[in-house]
């Protein structure tokens, strides 16, 4: 069954159609990139799927069941994980404690004292940290980690909930190109291995073309194209939308521009 099916989704803010009649679907184990210029409606789409916004119209089906308008916590419990939110990790805790906390909340345990966390699920938490290449940093405080490493801990935290679907809104914002590639390569590998569907937005076209199985292009709230990297790269309507936005559209464009400067 299709993991995520979006049909005729719409949302307006004060008469402005942020998302208008958008339909698409995502299969388990696949990476789908939502791209488009600033203000295209990407985050609004994400926030309807994760429950932060209620759609004005349309349906959102996870494994065939409607999740539109449900509480974010209930959507999370149904297996929709989010990464890369501000303050997704707690700086006052170690890397390991952050992942243990996530495992505990997955089990819906109630606990009051952090000291009680210490021995819970340590092996499983370490296994998740190993998966994202962070086990050697397990005992360090999250506050001292490099930016790219925080993102990897956030990925481990999201995986603790055993998500079916991962939503990543600009996961690599602020990262250097090499870090971006490493994070997305890791995400793509985990998506395949764990059969997780990944929906992500990303500004770097190089990253999108490299890692997305399918791309969806939004412009002014409307879906204007969808297809694989080749189809999107050569779509005249998409090129037109991107003209003048400053975004490089061929993987080589940025290099060529850089060389010309
Ligand atoms: P993107 O993520 O593609 O940059 P957004 O989904 O954030 O685009 O925004 C789409 C449109 O909706 C923009 O015109 C934006 O100004 C508007 N918008 C988004 N969120 C709100 C909000 N909470 N209140 C009012 N307008 C909003
Ligand atoms: Mg956005």
PDB file of C-alpha atoms and ligand atoms in Angstrom, residues 36-44 46-47 169-170 201 203, ligand 2:
ATOM      1  CA  UNK A  36      10.411  25.353  -5.305  1.00  0.00           C
ATOM      2  CA  UNK A  37      11.344  28.991  -4.707  1.00  0.00           C
ATOM      3  CA  UNK A  38      10.866  30.646  -1.298  1.00  0.00           C
ATOM      4  CA  UNK A  39       7.199  31.034  -0.459  1.00  0.00           C
ATOM      5  CA  UNK A  40       6.184  28.187  -2.797  1.00  0.00           C
ATOM      6  CA  UNK A  41       4.298  26.386  -0.016  1.00  0.00           C
ATOM      7  CA  UNK A  42       6.781  23.657   0.910  1.00  0.00           C
ATOM      8  CA  UNK A  43       6.764  24.224   4.676  1.00  0.00           C
ATOM      9  CA  UNK A  44       2.995  24.658   4.676  1.00  0.00           C
ATOM     10  CA  UNK A  46       5.029  19.724   5.707  1.00  0.00           C
ATOM     11  CA  UNK A  47       3.130  21.355   8.529  1.00  0.00           C
ATOM     12  CA  UNK A 169      12.319  20.402   6.098  1.00  0.00           C
ATOM     13  CA  UNK A 170      15.640  21.828   4.915  1.00  0.00           C
ATOM     14  CA  UNK A 201      13.001  19.998   1.093  1.00  0.00           C
ATOM     15  CA  UNK A 203      17.891  24.245  -1.572  1.00  0.00           C
TER      16      UNK A 203
HETATM   17 MG1  LIG B   2      10.013  26.589   4.035  1.00  0.00          MG
END
